[in-house]
Amino acid sequence: MKVLLAGGAGYIGSHTALTLTEAGHEVIIVDNYDNSCEEAILRVEELVGKKIKHYEADVKDTVTLDKIFKENDIDCVIHFAGLKAVGESVVKPIEYYRNNIDTTLSLLETMRANDVHNFVFSSSATVYGAENDSPLYETMKKGTCTNPYGWTKWMMEQILTDAAHADDKLSVVLLRYFNPIGAHESGRIGEDPTGIPNNLMPYVTQTAVGIRDHLTIFGGDYDTPDGTCQRDYIHVMDLADGHVKAVEYAATRKGVDIINLGTGTPYSVLDIVHAFEKANNLKLKYEIGPRRAGDLAVCYSNADKAKEVLGWEAKRNLEDMCRDSWNWQKNNPNGYKK
Ligand code: NAD
Ligand code: WQD
């Protein structure tokens, strides 16, 4: 299949571009490099040993998007092209709503105009909100989000659901990711956050490489076995494999379906610290600090549906995630910047 990856130069998109190509699909990337760079695509090309067609463009620009659709006989779209920093979304809600909602509408309109009917969407566990207890099932009612980023995902899920109800040719697969970490085992592509990382694993790897002095664990007094928050960390290569299955699944059906992509196993922040130290034979400087506003104590998936519907389950363990995250960081201390 020919698959358009909107936001395909980013962290999850670049790993998915690699995996889709290796699975025999043809990938076309459109990205404005707002939070990424062309170098990531060039490295995917190096790893797969072939060229990947890519366009530098804003997905909100429907004129350019239409040209890209006309130049390529696209079968399926995966929409990764979002702004994703939770804290920034509180400060810049208008930018977040504009970018995340508009990119979705542009893609839907352009797909309809070009007779493309398969859509896979990067949603997030954040849409379950605080009302639902883990393990989180796709059948649960969506919850109340605590920040504009989360609401954009919530709203985009609604827009895509309504669009699929109104158009019986449309197939929409909403993938709710849990906490992606890790990198391709080569260490050539990985997560390259701008500025001070918000997420745990890049903060851990930047501490280990000496960019940050120490990790602050946000809260040690939660109602969990060791007092630190638990999450469902998933290797980005497993997540990428899940997209290959989702693209193939989208082509076999119509309507909207929701699928969690997680492992179903919760790990605490201290579990991550200790697993990272053990996998990489190093010591990490850390301290326990105050809680971070908005954090849930526990968040993990029930991962049964992905197995039943997609025939997919995560294969890589926590040691793999810690080893591959570190392999990427130590080989690229400044990310894609030389
Ligand atoms: P990322 O920032 O690395 O990738 C997003 C890509 O989209 C970037 O390359 C960025 O330049 C591009 N982009 C943004 N707006 C664009 C626009 N208007 N036009 C063209 N390109 C645009 O993020 P990621 O971690 O790879 O996440 C991919 C998707 O998955 C996002 O939608 C994110 O919200 C979602 N998601 C991520 C996580 C996570 O923890 N990484 C968890 C759940 C969901
Ligand atoms: C994980 C754990 C922190 C940094 C966020 C978004 C979510 C999704 C994934 C996109 C938490 C703790 C972190 C640090 C720490 N993204 N932590 N010190 O909060 O589960 O989810 O990213 O959809 O929507 O909210 O991930 O990586 O920020 O935090 O102790 O310096 O690590 O408190 O328990 P989170 P995270």
Coordinates of C-alpha atoms and ligand atoms in Angstrom, one line a residue:
M1 CA 0.0 0.0 0.0
K2 CA 1.0 3.6 -0.4
V3 CA 0.8 5.3 2.9
L4 CA 1.1 9.0 3.6
L5 CA 2.7 9.8 6.9
A6 CA 1.6 13.3 8.0
G7 CA 4.3 14.2 10.6
G8 CA 6.4 11.3 9.5
A9 CA 9.8 12.9 10.3
G10 CA 9.0 12.9 14.0
Y11 CA 9.8 10.4 16.7
I12 CA 7.0 7.8 16.1
G13 CA 6.6 8.7 12.4
S14 CA 10.3 8.0 11.5
H15 CA 10.2 4.6 13.2
T16 CA 6.9 3.8 11.5
A17 CA 8.3 4.9 8.1
L18 CA 11.1 2.4 8.6
T19 CA 8.9 -0.4 9.7
L20 CA 6.3 0.1 7.0
T21 CA 9.0 0.3 4.3
E22 CA 10.5 -3.0 5.6
A23 CA 7.1 -4.6 5.5
G24 CA 6.9 -3.8 1.8
H25 CA 4.7 -0.7 1.9
E26 CA 5.5 2.6 0.1
V27 CA 5.8 5.6 2.4
I28 CA 5.4 9.2 1.5
I29 CA 6.1 11.8 4.2
V30 CA 4.8 15.3 4.7
D31 CA 6.2 17.3 7.6
N32 CA 6.9 21.0 8.2
Y33 CA 9.8 20.1 10.6
D34 CA 8.2 22.1 13.3
N35 CA 9.5 19.5 15.8
S36 CA 11.8 17.4 13.7
C37 CA 14.2 17.6 10.8
E38 CA 14.9 16.1 7.4
E39 CA 18.0 14.3 8.8
A40 CA 15.6 11.8 10.5
I41 CA 14.2 10.8 7.1
L42 CA 17.7 10.6 5.5
R43 CA 18.7 8.2 8.3
V44 CA 15.6 6.1 7.7
E45 CA 16.6 6.0 4.0
E46 CA 20.1 4.8 5.1
L47 CA 18.6 2.1 7.3
V48 CA 16.2 0.7 4.7
G49 CA 18.5 1.2 1.7
K50 CA 16.1 3.2 -0.4
K51 CA 14.7 6.7 -1.0
I52 CA 11.6 7.9 0.8
K53 CA 9.6 10.5 -1.0
H54 CA 9.1 13.5 1.4
Y55 CA 7.7 16.9 1.2
E56 CA 8.4 19.9 3.5
A57 CA 4.9 21.3 3.9
D58 CA 2.3 22.3 6.5
V59 CA -0.5 19.8 6.7
K60 CA -2.9 22.7 7.3
D61 CA -2.1 23.9 3.8
T62 CA -4.8 22.2 1.8
V63 CA -3.6 23.5 -1.6
T64 CA -0.2 21.8 -1.2
L65 CA -1.7 18.8 0.4
D66 CA -4.0 18.3 -2.6
K67 CA -1.0 18.5 -4.9
I68 CA 0.7 15.8 -2.8
F69 CA -2.4 13.6 -3.0
K70 CA -2.6 14.1 -6.8
E71 CA 1.1 13.3 -7.3
N72 CA 0.8 10.1 -5.3
D73 CA -1.8 7.4 -5.5
I74 CA -2.3 7.2 -1.7
D75 CA -4.2 4.3 -0.1
C76 CA -4.0 5.3 3.6
V77 CA -3.1 8.2 5.8
I78 CA -1.5 8.1 9.2
H79 CA -1.8 11.3 11.1
F80 CA 1.1 11.9 13.4
A81 CA 1.3 15.7 12.7
G82 CA 0.5 17.2 16.1
L83 CA 1.9 19.5 18.7
K84 CA 2.3 17.3 21.8
A85 CA 3.8 19.1 24.7
V86 CA 1.3 19.1 27.6
G87 CA 2.7 22.1 29.5
E88 CA 3.2 24.2 26.4
S89 CA -0.5 23.5 25.4
V90 CA -1.6 25.2 28.6
V91 CA 0.4 28.3 27.7
K92 CA -0.5 28.2 23.9
P93 CA -3.9 26.7 23.7
I94 CA -4.9 28.5 20.5
E95 CA -1.8 27.3 18.7
Y96 CA -2.6 23.7 19.8
Y97 CA -6.2 23.8 18.9
R98 CA -5.4 25.5 15.5
N99 CA -2.6 23.0 14.6
N100 CA -4.1 19.8 15.8
I101 CA -7.7 20.3 14.8
D102 CA -6.9 22.0 11.4
T103 CA -4.4 19.3 10.3
T104 CA -7.1 16.7 10.9
L105 CA -9.7 18.6 9.0
S106 CA -7.3 19.3 6.1
L107 CA -6.5 15.7 5.8
L108 CA -10.1 14.6 5.9
E109 CA -11.2 17.1 3.3
T110 CA -8.2 16.3 1.0
M111 CA -8.8 12.6 1.4
R112 CA -12.5 13.0 0.4
A113 CA -11.6 15.1 -2.6
N114 CA -9.1 12.5 -3.8
D115 CA -11.1 9.3 -3.0
V116 CA -8.8 8.1 -0.2
H117 CA -10.7 6.4 2.6
N118 CA -8.4 4.9 5.1
F119 CA -7.2 6.9 8.1
V120 CA -5.1 5.8 11.1
F121 CA -4.9 8.4 13.9
S122 CA -2.3 9.0 16.7
S123 CA -4.5 9.3 19.7
S124 CA -3.4 9.0 23.3
A125 CA -4.2 7.4 26.6
T126 CA -4.8 10.9 27.9
V127 CA -8.4 10.8 26.5
Y128 CA -9.4 8.3 29.3
G129 CA -9.0 11.2 31.7
A130 CA -8.8 10.8 35.5
E131 CA -12.3 9.2 35.9
N132 CA -11.3 5.8 34.6
D133 CA -9.3 3.3 36.6
S134 CA -6.5 1.3 35.0
P135 CA -6.4 -1.1 33.3
L136 CA -8.0 1.1 30.6
Y137 CA -10.3 -0.5 28.1
E138 CA -11.4 1.0 24.7
T139 CA -15.0 0.5 25.7
M140 CA -14.7 3.0 28.6
K141 CA -16.3 6.4 28.2
K142 CA -13.7 9.1 27.5
G143 CA -12.9 11.2 30.5
T144 CA -12.2 14.8 31.3
C145 CA -8.8 16.0 30.0
T146 CA -6.6 18.2 32.2
N147 CA -4.9 20.3 29.5
P148 CA -5.6 21.6 25.9
Y149 CA -3.3 19.0 24.3
G150 CA -5.5 16.2 25.7
W151 CA -8.6 18.0 24.6
T152 CA -7.3 18.3 21.1
K153 CA -6.9 14.4 21.0
W154 CA -10.4 14.1 22.5
M155 CA -11.9 16.4 19.9
M156 CA -10.1 14.9 17.0
E157 CA -11.4 11.5 18.0
Q158 CA -14.9 13.0 18.0
I159 CA -14.4 14.6 14.6
L160 CA -13.1 11.4 13.1
T161 CA -15.9 9.4 14.6
D162 CA -18.5 11.8 13.2
A163 CA -16.8 11.8 9.8
A164 CA -16.8 8.0 9.7
H165 CA -20.5 7.9 10.7
A166 CA -21.4 10.3 7.9
D167 CA -19.3 8.6 5.2
D168 CA -19.8 4.9 4.8
K169 CA -16.7 4.6 2.7
L170 CA -14.4 5.9 5.5
S171 CA -12.3 3.6 7.7
V172 CA -10.9 5.2 10.8
V173 CA -8.6 3.5 13.3
L174 CA -8.0 5.5 16.5
L175 CA -4.8 4.2 18.1
R176 CA -4.4 5.2 21.7
Y177 CA -0.7 5.2 22.5
F178 CA 0.5 4.8 26.1
N179 CA 4.1 5.9 26.9
P180 CA 6.4 5.3 23.9
I181 CA 10.1 5.1 24.7
G182 CA 13.1 3.4 23.1
A183 CA 14.6 3.8 19.7
H184 CA 15.6 1.7 16.7
E185 CA 18.3 -0.8 17.7
S186 CA 20.8 0.8 15.3
G187 CA 20.9 3.9 17.4
R188 CA 20.6 6.0 14.2
I189 CA 17.0 7.3 14.8
G190 CA 15.4 8.1 18.1
E191 CA 13.6 10.8 20.1
D192 CA 15.1 14.3 19.8
P193 CA 13.1 16.7 22.0
T194 CA 13.6 20.4 21.8
G195 CA 14.8 22.1 25.0
I196 CA 14.3 20.6 28.4
P197 CA 12.5 17.2 28.0
N198 CA 9.0 16.9 29.6
N199 CA 8.9 13.2 29.3
L200 CA 10.7 10.8 31.6
M201 CA 12.9 8.7 29.3
P202 CA 14.6 11.6 27.4
Y203 CA 15.2 13.3 30.8
V204 CA 16.8 10.1 32.0
T205 CA 19.1 9.7 29.0
Q206 CA 20.1 13.3 29.0
T207 CA 21.0 13.0 32.6
A208 CA 23.1 9.9 31.9
V209 CA 24.9 11.7 29.1
G210 CA 25.6 14.7 31.3
I211 CA 23.3 17.3 29.6
R212 CA 21.2 17.4 32.8
D213 CA 22.6 17.3 36.3
H214 CA 20.1 14.9 37.8
L215 CA 16.6 13.5 37.4
T216 CA 13.9 14.8 39.7
I217 CA 11.2 12.1 40.3
F218 CA 7.9 13.9 40.5
G219 CA 6.4 12.6 43.8
G220 CA 7.3 9.6 46.0
D221 CA 4.1 9.5 48.0
Y222 CA 1.6 8.1 45.5
D223 CA -0.6 5.1 46.4
T224 CA 1.6 2.7 44.4
P225 CA 3.9 -0.1 45.6
D226 CA 7.0 2.2 45.7
G227 CA 5.3 5.6 46.0
T228 CA 6.2 6.7 42.4
C229 CA 3.7 6.9 39.5
Q230 CA 3.1 3.9 37.3
R231 CA 2.9 4.0 33.5
D232 CA 2.6 1.6 30.5
Y233 CA 5.9 2.1 28.7
I234 CA 6.0 0.7 25.2
H235 CA 9.0 0.3 22.8
V236 CA 8.6 2.7 19.8
M237 CA 9.5 -0.2 17.5
D238 CA 6.6 -2.2 18.9
L239 CA 4.4 0.8 18.4
A240 CA 5.7 1.1 14.8
D241 CA 4.8 -2.6 14.2
G242 CA 1.3 -1.8 15.5
H243 CA 0.9 0.8 12.8
V244 CA 1.7 -1.7 10.0
K245 CA -1.0 -3.9 11.4
A246 CA -3.4 -0.9 11.8
V247 CA -2.9 0.2 8.2
E248 CA -3.5 -3.3 6.9
Y249 CA -6.6 -3.6 9.2
A250 CA -8.0 -0.2 8.1
A251 CA -8.1 -1.4 4.5
T252 CA -10.3 -4.4 5.4
R253 CA -13.2 -2.6 7.1
K254 CA -15.3 0.6 7.3
G255 CA -16.4 2.8 10.2
V256 CA -14.4 3.7 13.3
D257 CA -12.5 1.5 15.7
I258 CA -10.5 2.3 18.8
I259 CA -7.4 0.3 19.8
N260 CA -5.0 0.7 22.7
L261 CA -1.3 0.3 21.9
G262 CA 0.4 -0.5 25.2
T263 CA 1.9 -3.5 26.9
G264 CA -0.7 -3.9 29.6
T265 CA 2.1 -3.9 32.2
P266 CA 2.7 -0.9 34.6
Y267 CA 6.1 0.2 35.7
S268 CA 7.0 2.9 38.2
V269 CA 9.4 5.7 37.7
L270 CA 11.8 4.0 40.1
D271 CA 11.4 0.8 38.1
I272 CA 12.5 2.8 35.0
V273 CA 15.5 4.3 36.9
H274 CA 16.7 0.9 38.2
A275 CA 16.1 -0.9 34.9
F276 CA 18.0 1.8 33.0
E277 CA 20.9 1.5 35.4
K278 CA 21.0 -2.3 35.2
A279 CA 20.6 -2.5 31.4
N280 CA 23.3 0.0 30.7
N281 CA 25.6 -0.7 33.7
L282 CA 25.7 2.9 34.9
K283 CA 24.4 5.0 37.9
L284 CA 21.8 7.7 37.5
K285 CA 21.8 10.7 39.7
Y286 CA 18.2 11.3 40.9
E287 CA 16.2 12.8 43.8
I288 CA 12.6 12.5 44.8
G289 CA 10.8 15.9 44.4
P290 CA 7.3 17.2 44.7
R291 CA 4.4 15.9 42.6
R292 CA 3.9 17.4 39.1
A293 CA 0.4 19.0 38.7
G294 CA -2.0 16.9 36.6
D295 CA -0.1 13.6 37.0
L296 CA -2.2 10.4 37.6
A297 CA -0.8 7.9 40.0
V298 CA -1.4 4.9 37.7
C299 CA -2.1 4.7 34.0
Y300 CA -1.9 1.5 31.9
S301 CA -3.8 -0.3 29.2
N302 CA -5.7 -3.5 28.8
A303 CA -3.9 -4.6 25.6
D304 CA -6.2 -7.5 24.6
K305 CA -8.1 -5.8 21.8
A306 CA -4.9 -5.1 19.8
K307 CA -4.1 -8.8 20.0
E308 CA -7.5 -10.0 19.0
V309 CA -8.2 -7.4 16.2
L310 CA -4.7 -6.6 14.8
G311 CA -2.9 -9.8 15.8
W312 CA -0.3 -7.5 17.5
E313 CA 1.3 -7.5 20.9
A314 CA 4.4 -5.8 22.2
K315 CA 7.4 -8.0 22.0
R316 CA 10.2 -5.9 23.5
N317 CA 10.7 -5.7 27.3
L318 CA 11.8 -2.9 29.6
E319 CA 15.4 -3.9 29.3
D320 CA 15.2 -3.5 25.5
M321 CA 13.5 -0.1 25.9
C322 CA 16.2 1.1 28.3
R323 CA 19.1 -0.2 26.3
D324 CA 17.9 1.2 23.0
S325 CA 17.0 4.6 24.5
W326 CA 20.6 4.9 25.8
N327 CA 22.1 3.5 22.6
W328 CA 20.5 6.4 20.7
Q329 CA 21.4 9.1 23.2
K330 CA 25.0 8.1 23.7
N331 CA 25.6 7.8 20.0
N332 CA 23.8 11.1 19.3
P333 CA 24.4 13.3 22.4
N334 CA 22.9 16.3 20.6
G335 CA 20.2 14.4 18.8
Y336 CA 20.2 15.0 15.0
K337 CA 22.3 18.1 15.4
K338 CA 25.9 17.3 14.6
Ligands
NAD1 P1 6.8 14.5 17.2 O1 6.7 15.9 17.6 O2 8.2 13.9 17.2 O3 6.2 14.2 15.7 C1 5.2 15.0 15.2 C2 5.6 15.5 13.8 O4 4.6 16.3 13.2 C3 6.9 16.4 13.9 O5 7.8 15.9 12.9 C4 6.3 17.8 13.5 O6 7.3 18.5 12.8 C5 5.2 17.4 12.6 N1 4.1 18.4 12.5 C6 3.4 19.0 13.6 N2 2.5 19.9 13.0 C7 2.6 19.8 11.7 C8 1.9 20.5 10.6 N3 1.0 21.4 10.8 N4 2.3 20.2 9.3 C9 3.3 19.2 9.1 N5 3.9 18.6 10.1 C10 3.6 18.9 11.4 O7 5.8 13.6 18.1 P2 5.7 12.0 18.2 O8 6.1 11.7 19.6 O9 6.3 11.4 17.1 O10 4.1 11.9 18.2 C11 3.4 11.7 17.0 C12 1.9 11.8 17.3 O11 1.6 10.8 18.3 C13 1.5 13.1 17.8 O12 0.2 13.4 17.3 C14 1.4 12.9 19.3 O13 0.4 13.8 19.9 C15 0.9 11.5 19.4 N6 1.3 10.8 20.7 C16 2.6 10.9 21.1 C17 2.9 10.3 22.3 C18 4.3 10.4 22.9 O14 4.5 10.2 24.1 N7 5.3 10.6 22.0 C19 1.9 9.7 23.1 C20 0.6 9.6 22.6 C21 0.3 10.2 21.4
WQD2 C1 6.0 9.6 33.0 C2 6.2 9.5 34.5 C3 6.0 11.6 35.6 C4 9.6 13.4 33.9 C5 2.7 12.3 28.8 C6 1.4 12.9 28.3 C7 0.6 11.9 27.6 C8 1.4 11.2 26.5 C9 2.7 10.7 27.0 C10 1.0 12.2 24.4 C11 5.2 10.4 35.3 C12 7.4 11.0 35.8 C13 8.6 12.6 34.2 C14 10.6 13.8 35.0 C15 9.4 12.3 36.5 N1 1.7 12.0 25.4 N2 8.5 12.0 35.5 N3 10.4 13.2 36.2 O1 2.9 12.2 31.9 O2 2.6 9.7 31.6 O3 2.3 11.2 29.7 O4 3.4 11.7 27.7 O5 -0.1 11.9 24.2 O6 -0.5 12.6 27.1 O7 0.7 13.5 29.4 O8 4.6 10.8 30.5 O9 7.0 10.8 30.3 O10 5.9 12.9 31.1 O11 6.0 11.0 32.6 O12 9.3 11.8 37.6 O13 11.5 14.6 34.8 O14 7.5 10.0 34.8 O15 5.6 12.2 36.8 O16 4.9 9.6 36.4 P1 3.1 11.0 31.1 P2 5.9 11.4 31.1

